[in-house]
PDB file of C-alpha atoms and ligand atoms in Angstrom:
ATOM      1  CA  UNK N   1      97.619 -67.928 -22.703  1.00 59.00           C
ATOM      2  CA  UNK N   2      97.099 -70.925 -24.923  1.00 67.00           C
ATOM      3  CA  UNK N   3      99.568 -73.979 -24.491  1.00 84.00           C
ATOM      4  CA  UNK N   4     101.582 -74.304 -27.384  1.00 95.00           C
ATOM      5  CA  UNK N   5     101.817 -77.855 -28.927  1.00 95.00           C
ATOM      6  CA  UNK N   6     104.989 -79.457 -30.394  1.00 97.00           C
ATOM      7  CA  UNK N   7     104.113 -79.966 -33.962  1.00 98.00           C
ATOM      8  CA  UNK N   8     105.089 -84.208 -35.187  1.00 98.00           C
ATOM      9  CA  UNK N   9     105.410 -85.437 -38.063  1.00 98.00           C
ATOM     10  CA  UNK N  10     101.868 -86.085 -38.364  1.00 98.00           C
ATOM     11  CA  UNK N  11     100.842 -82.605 -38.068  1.00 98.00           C
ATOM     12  CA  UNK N  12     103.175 -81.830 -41.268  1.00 98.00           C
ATOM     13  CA  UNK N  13     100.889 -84.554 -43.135  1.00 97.00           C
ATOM     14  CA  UNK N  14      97.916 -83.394 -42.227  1.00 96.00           C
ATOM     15  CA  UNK N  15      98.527 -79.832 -43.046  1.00 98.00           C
ATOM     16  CA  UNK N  16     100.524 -81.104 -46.363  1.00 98.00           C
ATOM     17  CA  UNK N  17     103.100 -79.088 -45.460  1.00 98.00           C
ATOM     18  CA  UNK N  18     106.268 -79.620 -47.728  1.00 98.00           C
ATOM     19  CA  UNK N  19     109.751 -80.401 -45.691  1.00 97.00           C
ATOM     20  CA  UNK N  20     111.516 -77.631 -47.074  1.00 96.00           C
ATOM     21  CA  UNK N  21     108.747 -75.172 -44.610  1.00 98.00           C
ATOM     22  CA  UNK N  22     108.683 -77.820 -41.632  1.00 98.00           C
ATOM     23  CA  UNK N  23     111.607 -75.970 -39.673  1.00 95.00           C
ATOM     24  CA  UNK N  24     110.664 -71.984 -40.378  1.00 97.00           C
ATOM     25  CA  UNK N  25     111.590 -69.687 -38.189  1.00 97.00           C
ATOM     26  CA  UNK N  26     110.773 -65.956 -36.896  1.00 97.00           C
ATOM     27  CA  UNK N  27     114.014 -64.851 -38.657  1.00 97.00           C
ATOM     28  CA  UNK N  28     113.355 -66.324 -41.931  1.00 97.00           C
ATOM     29  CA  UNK N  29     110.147 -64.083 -42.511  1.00 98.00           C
ATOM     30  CA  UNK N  30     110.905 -61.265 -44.176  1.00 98.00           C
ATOM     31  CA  UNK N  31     112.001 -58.062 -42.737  1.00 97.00           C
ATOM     32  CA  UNK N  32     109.785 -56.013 -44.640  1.00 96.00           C
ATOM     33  CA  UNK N  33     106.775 -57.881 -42.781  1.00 98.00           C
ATOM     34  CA  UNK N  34     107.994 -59.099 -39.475  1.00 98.00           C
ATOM     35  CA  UNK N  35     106.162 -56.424 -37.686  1.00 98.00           C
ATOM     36  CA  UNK N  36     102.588 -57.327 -39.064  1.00 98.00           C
ATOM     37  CA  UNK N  37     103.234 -60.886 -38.964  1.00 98.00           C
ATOM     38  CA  UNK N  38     103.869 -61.481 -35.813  1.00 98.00           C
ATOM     39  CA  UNK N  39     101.600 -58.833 -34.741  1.00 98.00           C
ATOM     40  CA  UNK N  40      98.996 -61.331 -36.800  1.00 98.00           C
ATOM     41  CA  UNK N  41     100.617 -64.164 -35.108  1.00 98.00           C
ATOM     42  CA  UNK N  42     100.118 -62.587 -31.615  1.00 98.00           C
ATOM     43  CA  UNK N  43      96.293 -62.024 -32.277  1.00 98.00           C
ATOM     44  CA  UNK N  44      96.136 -64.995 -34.307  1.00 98.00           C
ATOM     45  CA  UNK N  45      92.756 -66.575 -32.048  1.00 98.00           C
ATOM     46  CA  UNK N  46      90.848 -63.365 -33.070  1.00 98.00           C
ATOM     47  CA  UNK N  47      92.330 -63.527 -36.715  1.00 98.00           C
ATOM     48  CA  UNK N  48      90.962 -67.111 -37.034  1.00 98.00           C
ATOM     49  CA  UNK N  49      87.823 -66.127 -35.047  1.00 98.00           C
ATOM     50  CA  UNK N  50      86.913 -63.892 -37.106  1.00 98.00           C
ATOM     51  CA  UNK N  51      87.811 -65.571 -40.280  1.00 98.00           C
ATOM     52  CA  UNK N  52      90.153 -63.055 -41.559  1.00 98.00           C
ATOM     53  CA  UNK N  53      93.160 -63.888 -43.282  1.00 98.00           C
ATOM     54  CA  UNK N  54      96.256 -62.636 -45.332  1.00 98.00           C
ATOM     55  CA  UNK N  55      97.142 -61.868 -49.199  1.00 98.00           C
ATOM     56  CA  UNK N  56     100.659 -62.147 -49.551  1.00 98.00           C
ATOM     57  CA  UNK N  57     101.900 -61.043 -52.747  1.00 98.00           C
ATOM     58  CA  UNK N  58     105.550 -59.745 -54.140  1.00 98.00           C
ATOM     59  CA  UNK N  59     108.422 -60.879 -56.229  1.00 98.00           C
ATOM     60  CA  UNK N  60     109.797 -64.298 -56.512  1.00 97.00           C
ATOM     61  CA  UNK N  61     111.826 -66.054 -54.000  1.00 97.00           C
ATOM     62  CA  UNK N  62     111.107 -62.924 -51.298  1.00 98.00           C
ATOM     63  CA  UNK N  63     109.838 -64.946 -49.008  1.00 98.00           C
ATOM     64  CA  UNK N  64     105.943 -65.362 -49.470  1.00 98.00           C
ATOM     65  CA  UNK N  65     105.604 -69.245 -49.261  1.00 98.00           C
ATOM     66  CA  UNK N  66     108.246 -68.987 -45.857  1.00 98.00           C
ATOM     67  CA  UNK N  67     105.958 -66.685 -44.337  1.00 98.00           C
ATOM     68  CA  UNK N  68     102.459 -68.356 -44.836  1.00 99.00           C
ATOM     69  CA  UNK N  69     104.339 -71.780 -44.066  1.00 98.00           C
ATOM     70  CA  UNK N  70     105.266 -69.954 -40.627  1.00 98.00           C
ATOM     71  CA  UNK N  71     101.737 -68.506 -39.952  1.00 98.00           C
ATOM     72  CA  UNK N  72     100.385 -72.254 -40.277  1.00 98.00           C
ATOM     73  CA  UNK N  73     102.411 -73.839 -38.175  1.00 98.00           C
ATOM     74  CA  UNK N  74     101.789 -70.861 -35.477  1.00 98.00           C
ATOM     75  CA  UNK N  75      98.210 -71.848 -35.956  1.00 98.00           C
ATOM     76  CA  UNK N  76      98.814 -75.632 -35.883  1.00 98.00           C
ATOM     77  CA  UNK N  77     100.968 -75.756 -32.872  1.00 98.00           C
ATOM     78  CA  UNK N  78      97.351 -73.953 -31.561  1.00 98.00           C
ATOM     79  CA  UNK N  79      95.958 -76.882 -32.123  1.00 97.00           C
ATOM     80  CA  UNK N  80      93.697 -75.640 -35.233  1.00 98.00           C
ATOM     81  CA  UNK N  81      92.981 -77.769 -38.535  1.00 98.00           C
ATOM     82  CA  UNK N  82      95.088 -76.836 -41.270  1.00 98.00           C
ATOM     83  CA  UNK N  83      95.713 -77.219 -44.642  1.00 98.00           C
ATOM     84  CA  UNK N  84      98.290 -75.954 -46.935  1.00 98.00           C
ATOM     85  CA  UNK N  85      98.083 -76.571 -50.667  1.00 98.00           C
ATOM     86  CA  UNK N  86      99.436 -74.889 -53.963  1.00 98.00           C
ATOM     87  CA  UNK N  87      96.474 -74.079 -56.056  1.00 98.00           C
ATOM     88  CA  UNK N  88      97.507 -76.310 -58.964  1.00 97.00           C
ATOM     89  CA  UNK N  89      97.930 -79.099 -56.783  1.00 96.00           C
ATOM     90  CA  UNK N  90      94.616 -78.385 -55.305  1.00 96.00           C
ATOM     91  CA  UNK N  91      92.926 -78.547 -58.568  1.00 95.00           C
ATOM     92  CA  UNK N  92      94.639 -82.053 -59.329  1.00 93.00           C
ATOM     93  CA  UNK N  93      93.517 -83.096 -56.017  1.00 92.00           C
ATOM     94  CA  UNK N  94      89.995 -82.151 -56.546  1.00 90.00           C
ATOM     95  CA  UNK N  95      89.885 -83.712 -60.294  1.00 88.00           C
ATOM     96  CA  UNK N  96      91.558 -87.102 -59.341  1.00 86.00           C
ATOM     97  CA  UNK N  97      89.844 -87.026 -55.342  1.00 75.00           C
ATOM     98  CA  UNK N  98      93.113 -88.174 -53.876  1.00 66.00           C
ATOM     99  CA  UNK N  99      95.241 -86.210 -52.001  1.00 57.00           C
ATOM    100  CA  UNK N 100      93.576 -86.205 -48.517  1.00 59.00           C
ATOM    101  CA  UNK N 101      92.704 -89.242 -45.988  1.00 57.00           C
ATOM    102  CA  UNK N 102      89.103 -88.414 -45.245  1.00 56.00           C
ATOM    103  CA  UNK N 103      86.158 -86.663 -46.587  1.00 61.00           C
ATOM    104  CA  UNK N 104      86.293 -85.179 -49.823  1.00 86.00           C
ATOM    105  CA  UNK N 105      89.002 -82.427 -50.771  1.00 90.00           C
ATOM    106  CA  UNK N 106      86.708 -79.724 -51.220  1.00 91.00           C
ATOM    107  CA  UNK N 107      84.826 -80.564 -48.079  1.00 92.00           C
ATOM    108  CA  UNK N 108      88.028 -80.006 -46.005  1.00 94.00           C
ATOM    109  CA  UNK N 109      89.256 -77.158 -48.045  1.00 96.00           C
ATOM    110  CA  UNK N 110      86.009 -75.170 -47.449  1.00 96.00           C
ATOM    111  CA  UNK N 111      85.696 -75.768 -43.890  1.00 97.00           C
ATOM    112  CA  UNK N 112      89.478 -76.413 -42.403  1.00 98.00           C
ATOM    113  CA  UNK N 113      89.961 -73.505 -39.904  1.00 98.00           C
ATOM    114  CA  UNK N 114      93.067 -71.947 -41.598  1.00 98.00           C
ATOM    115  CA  UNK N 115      93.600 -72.747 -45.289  1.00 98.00           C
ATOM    116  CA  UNK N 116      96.898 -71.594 -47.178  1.00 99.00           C
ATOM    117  CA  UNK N 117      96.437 -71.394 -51.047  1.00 98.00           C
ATOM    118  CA  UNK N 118     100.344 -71.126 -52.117  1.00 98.00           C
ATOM    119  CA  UNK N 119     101.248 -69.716 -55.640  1.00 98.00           C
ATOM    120  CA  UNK N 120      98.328 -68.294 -56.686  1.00 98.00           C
ATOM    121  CA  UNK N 121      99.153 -67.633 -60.789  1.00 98.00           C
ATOM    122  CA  UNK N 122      97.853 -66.124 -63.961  1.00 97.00           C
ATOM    123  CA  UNK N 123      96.630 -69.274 -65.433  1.00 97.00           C
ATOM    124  CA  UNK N 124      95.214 -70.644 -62.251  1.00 97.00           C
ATOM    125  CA  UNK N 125      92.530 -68.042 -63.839  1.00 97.00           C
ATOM    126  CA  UNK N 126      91.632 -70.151 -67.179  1.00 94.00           C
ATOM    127  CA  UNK N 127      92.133 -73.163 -65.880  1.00 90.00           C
ATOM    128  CA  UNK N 128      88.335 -74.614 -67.039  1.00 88.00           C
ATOM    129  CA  UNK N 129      88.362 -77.247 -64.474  1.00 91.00           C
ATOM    130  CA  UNK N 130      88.787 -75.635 -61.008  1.00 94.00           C
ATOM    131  CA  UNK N 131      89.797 -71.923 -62.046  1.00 96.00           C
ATOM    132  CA  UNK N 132      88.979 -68.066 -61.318  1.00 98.00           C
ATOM    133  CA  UNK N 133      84.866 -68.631 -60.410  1.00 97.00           C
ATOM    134  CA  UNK N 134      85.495 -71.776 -58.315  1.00 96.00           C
ATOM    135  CA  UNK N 135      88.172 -70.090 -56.503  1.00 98.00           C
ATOM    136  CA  UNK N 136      86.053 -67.131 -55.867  1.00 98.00           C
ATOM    137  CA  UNK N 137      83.143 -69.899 -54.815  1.00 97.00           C
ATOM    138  CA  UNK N 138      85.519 -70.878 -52.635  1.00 98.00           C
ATOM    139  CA  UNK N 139      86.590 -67.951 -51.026  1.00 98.00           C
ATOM    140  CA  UNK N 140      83.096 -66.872 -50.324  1.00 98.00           C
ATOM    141  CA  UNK N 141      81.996 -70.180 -48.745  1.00 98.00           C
ATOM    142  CA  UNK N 142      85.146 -70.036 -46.275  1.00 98.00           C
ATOM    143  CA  UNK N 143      84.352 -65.908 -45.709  1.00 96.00           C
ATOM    144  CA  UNK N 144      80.379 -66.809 -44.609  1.00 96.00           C
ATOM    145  CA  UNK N 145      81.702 -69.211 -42.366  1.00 97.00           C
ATOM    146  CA  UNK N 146      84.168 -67.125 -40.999  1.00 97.00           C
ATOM    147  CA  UNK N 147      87.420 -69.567 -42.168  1.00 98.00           C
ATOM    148  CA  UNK N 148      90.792 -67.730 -42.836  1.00 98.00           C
ATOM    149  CA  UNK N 149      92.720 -68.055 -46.021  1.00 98.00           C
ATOM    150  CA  UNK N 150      96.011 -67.199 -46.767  1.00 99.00           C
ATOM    151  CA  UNK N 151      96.877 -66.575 -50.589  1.00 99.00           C
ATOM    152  CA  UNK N 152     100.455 -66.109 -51.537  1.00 99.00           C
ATOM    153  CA  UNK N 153     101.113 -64.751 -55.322  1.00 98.00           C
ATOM    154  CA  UNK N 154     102.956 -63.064 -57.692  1.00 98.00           C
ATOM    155  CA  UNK N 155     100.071 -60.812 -59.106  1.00 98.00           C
ATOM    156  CA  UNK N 156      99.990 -57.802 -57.897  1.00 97.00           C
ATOM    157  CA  UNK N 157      96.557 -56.251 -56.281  1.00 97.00           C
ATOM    158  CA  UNK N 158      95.612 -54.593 -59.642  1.00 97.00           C
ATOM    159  CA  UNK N 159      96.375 -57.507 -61.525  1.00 98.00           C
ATOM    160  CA  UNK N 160      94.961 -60.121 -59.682  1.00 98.00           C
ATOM    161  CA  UNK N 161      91.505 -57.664 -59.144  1.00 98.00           C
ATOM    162  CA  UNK N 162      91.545 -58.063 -63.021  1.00 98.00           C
ATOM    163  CA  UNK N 163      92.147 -61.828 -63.413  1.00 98.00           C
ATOM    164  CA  UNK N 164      90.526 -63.107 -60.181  1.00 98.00           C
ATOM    165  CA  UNK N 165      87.351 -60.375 -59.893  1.00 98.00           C
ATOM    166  CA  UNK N 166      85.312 -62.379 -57.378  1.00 98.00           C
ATOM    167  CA  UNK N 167      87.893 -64.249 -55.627  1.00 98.00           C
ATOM    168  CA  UNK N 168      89.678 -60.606 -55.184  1.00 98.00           C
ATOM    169  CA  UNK N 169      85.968 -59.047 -53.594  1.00 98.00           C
ATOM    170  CA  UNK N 170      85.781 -61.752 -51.362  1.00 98.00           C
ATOM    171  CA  UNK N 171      89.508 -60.886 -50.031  1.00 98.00           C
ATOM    172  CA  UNK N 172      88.101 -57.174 -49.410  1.00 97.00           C
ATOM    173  CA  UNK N 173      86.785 -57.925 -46.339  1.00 97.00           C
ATOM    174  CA  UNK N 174      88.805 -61.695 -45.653  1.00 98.00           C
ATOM    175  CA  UNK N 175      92.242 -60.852 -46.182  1.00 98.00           C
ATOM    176  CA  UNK N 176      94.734 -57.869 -45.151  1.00 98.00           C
ATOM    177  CA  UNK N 177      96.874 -57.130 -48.538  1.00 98.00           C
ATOM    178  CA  UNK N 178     100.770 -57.610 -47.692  1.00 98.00           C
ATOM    179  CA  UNK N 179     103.269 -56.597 -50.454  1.00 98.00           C
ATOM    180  CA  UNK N 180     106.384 -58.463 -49.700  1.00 98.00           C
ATOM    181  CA  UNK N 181     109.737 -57.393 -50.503  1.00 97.00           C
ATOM    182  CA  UNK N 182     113.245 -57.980 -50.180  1.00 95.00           C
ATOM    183  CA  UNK N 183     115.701 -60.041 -52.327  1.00 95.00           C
ATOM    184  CA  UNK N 184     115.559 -62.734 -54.258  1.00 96.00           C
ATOM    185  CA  UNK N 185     116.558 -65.582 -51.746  1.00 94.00           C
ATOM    186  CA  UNK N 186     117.334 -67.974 -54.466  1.00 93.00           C
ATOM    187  CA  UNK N 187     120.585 -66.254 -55.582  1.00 92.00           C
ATOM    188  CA  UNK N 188     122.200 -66.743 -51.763  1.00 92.00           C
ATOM    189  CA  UNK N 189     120.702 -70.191 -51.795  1.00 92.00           C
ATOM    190  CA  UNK N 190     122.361 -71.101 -55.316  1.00 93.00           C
ATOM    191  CA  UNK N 191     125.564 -69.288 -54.464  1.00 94.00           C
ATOM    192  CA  UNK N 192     125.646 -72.068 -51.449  1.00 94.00           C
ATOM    193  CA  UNK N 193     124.908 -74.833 -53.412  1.00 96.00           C
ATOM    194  CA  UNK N 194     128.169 -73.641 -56.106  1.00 95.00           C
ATOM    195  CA  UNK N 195     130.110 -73.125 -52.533  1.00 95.00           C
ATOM    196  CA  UNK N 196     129.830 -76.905 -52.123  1.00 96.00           C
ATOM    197  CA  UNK N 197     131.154 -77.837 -55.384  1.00 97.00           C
ATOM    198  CA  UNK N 198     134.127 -75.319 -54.785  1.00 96.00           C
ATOM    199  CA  UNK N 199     132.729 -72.684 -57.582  1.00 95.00           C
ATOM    200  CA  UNK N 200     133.391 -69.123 -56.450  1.00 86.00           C
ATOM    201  CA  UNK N 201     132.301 -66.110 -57.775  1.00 74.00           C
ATOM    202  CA  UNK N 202     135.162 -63.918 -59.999  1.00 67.00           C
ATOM    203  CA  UNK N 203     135.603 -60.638 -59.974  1.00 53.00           C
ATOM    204  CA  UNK N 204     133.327 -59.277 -56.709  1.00 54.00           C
TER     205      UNK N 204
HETATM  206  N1  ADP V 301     116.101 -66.751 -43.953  1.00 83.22           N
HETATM  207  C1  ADP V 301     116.410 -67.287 -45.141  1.00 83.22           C
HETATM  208  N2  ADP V 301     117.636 -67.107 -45.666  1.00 83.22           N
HETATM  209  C2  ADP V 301     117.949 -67.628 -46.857  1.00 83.22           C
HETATM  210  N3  ADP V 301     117.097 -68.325 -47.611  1.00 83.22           N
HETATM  211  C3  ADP V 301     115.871 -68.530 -47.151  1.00 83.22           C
HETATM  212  C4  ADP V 301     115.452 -68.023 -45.906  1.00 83.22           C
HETATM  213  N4  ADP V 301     114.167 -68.362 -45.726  1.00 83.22           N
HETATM  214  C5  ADP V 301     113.815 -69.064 -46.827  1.00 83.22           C
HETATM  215  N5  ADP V 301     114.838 -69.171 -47.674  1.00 83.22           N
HETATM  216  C6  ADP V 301     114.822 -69.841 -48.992  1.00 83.22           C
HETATM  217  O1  ADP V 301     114.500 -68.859 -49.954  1.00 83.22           O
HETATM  218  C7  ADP V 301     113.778 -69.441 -51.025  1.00 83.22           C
HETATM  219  C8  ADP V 301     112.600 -68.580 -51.401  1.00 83.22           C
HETATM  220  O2  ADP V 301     111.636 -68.514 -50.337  1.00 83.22           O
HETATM  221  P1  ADP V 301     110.075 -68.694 -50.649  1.00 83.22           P
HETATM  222  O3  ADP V 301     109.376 -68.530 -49.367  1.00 83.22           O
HETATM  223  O4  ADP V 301     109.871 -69.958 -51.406  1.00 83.22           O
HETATM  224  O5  ADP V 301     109.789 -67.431 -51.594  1.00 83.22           O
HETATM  225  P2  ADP V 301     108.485 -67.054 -52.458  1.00 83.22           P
HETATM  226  O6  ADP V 301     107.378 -67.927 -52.015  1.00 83.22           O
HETATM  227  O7  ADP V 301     108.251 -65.600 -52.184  1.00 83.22           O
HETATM  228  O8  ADP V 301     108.856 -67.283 -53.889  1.00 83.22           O
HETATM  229  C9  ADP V 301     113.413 -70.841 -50.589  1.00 83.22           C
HETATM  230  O9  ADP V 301     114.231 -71.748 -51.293  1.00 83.22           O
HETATM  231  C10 ADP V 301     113.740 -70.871 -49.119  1.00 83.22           C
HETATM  232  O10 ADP V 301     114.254 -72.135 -48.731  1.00 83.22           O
HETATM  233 MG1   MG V 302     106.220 -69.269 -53.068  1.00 83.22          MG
END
């Protein structure tokens, strides 16, 4: 059984995970997909060993960016390198080379042990500077040297096959395929935030 670290502050940094993910817990997965995540989670130094990762993909606000925020910090508190980016911000990262303390960005992003590319969209595709073939490039490089990737989105499989052909053969073998469901969390968290300012709902 592996000792499992506390994770600091400068874990969060390093990863580059946002605050809002810092504090996830077990509960706040979805139920739709606690069983294979923790299952995942409970295998996690085979998962990573062999380099195989996850595809999250469903409606907005169900969850997806929670769950891959969890799965890092699982991994982290392993003591694994992480890194956690949304793919736009990647690609600003890797056109303006700031972003990360050492090393180049696309050094660290093809080698890190557990890499988390959040939000995966439609124009990430036709974006000319870092888009659908340089993802793909990516993906393969991390596959042959057996580095996991986690991809949240809001394409579905079909879609995404379409828009991200290469990327999407890579994650054949790399990544299980999750389709996350559930509600939209955003409607209880806005119905708190209208609680505070004494706004209730009429007529429910
Ligand atoms: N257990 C929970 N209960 C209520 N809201 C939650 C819970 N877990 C996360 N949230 C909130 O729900 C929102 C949507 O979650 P997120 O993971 O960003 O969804 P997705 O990535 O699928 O769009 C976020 O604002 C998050 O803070
Ligand atoms: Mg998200």
């Amino acid at each position: 059984v592996t000792e499992l670290r506390t994770l600091e502050m400068a874990d969060f940094t390093r990863m580059n995970l946002p605050a809002e993910f810092r504090k996830v817990k077990p509960e706040d997965i979805p139920e739709s997909i606690r069983e294979p995540i923790s299952r995942y989670v409970s295998q996690v130094d085979q998962m990573l060993r062999d380099g195989l990762g996850l595809l999250l993909h469903g409606p907005a606000g169900v969850g997806k960016t929670t769950t891959a925020a969890y799965v890092a910090c699982e991994v982290r508190r392993r003591a694994y390198p992480v890194f956690f980016v949304t793919v736009s911000d990647l690609r600003e990262m890797i056109r303006t080379r700031v972003g990360v303390d050492d090393g180049t960005v696309l050094e660290r992003v093809r080698r890190v042990k557990l890499l988390v590319l959040d939000s995966l969209r439609a124009e990430d595709a036709t974006d000319s500077f870092f888009g659908a073939v340089d993802l793909a490039r990516l993906l393969e490089a991390r596959s042959s040297w057996n580095r996991a990737t986690i991809v949240t989105t809001q394409i579905a499989p079909a879609a995404l096959r379409t828009s991200f052909p290469g990327m999407m053969e890579q994650a054949r073998t790399a990544c299980v395929e999750i389709k996350v469901t559930g509600p939209n969390r955003r409607d209880h968290v806005q119905e708190k935030l209208q609680e505070r300012l004494g706004i209730t709902r009429k007529g429910v």
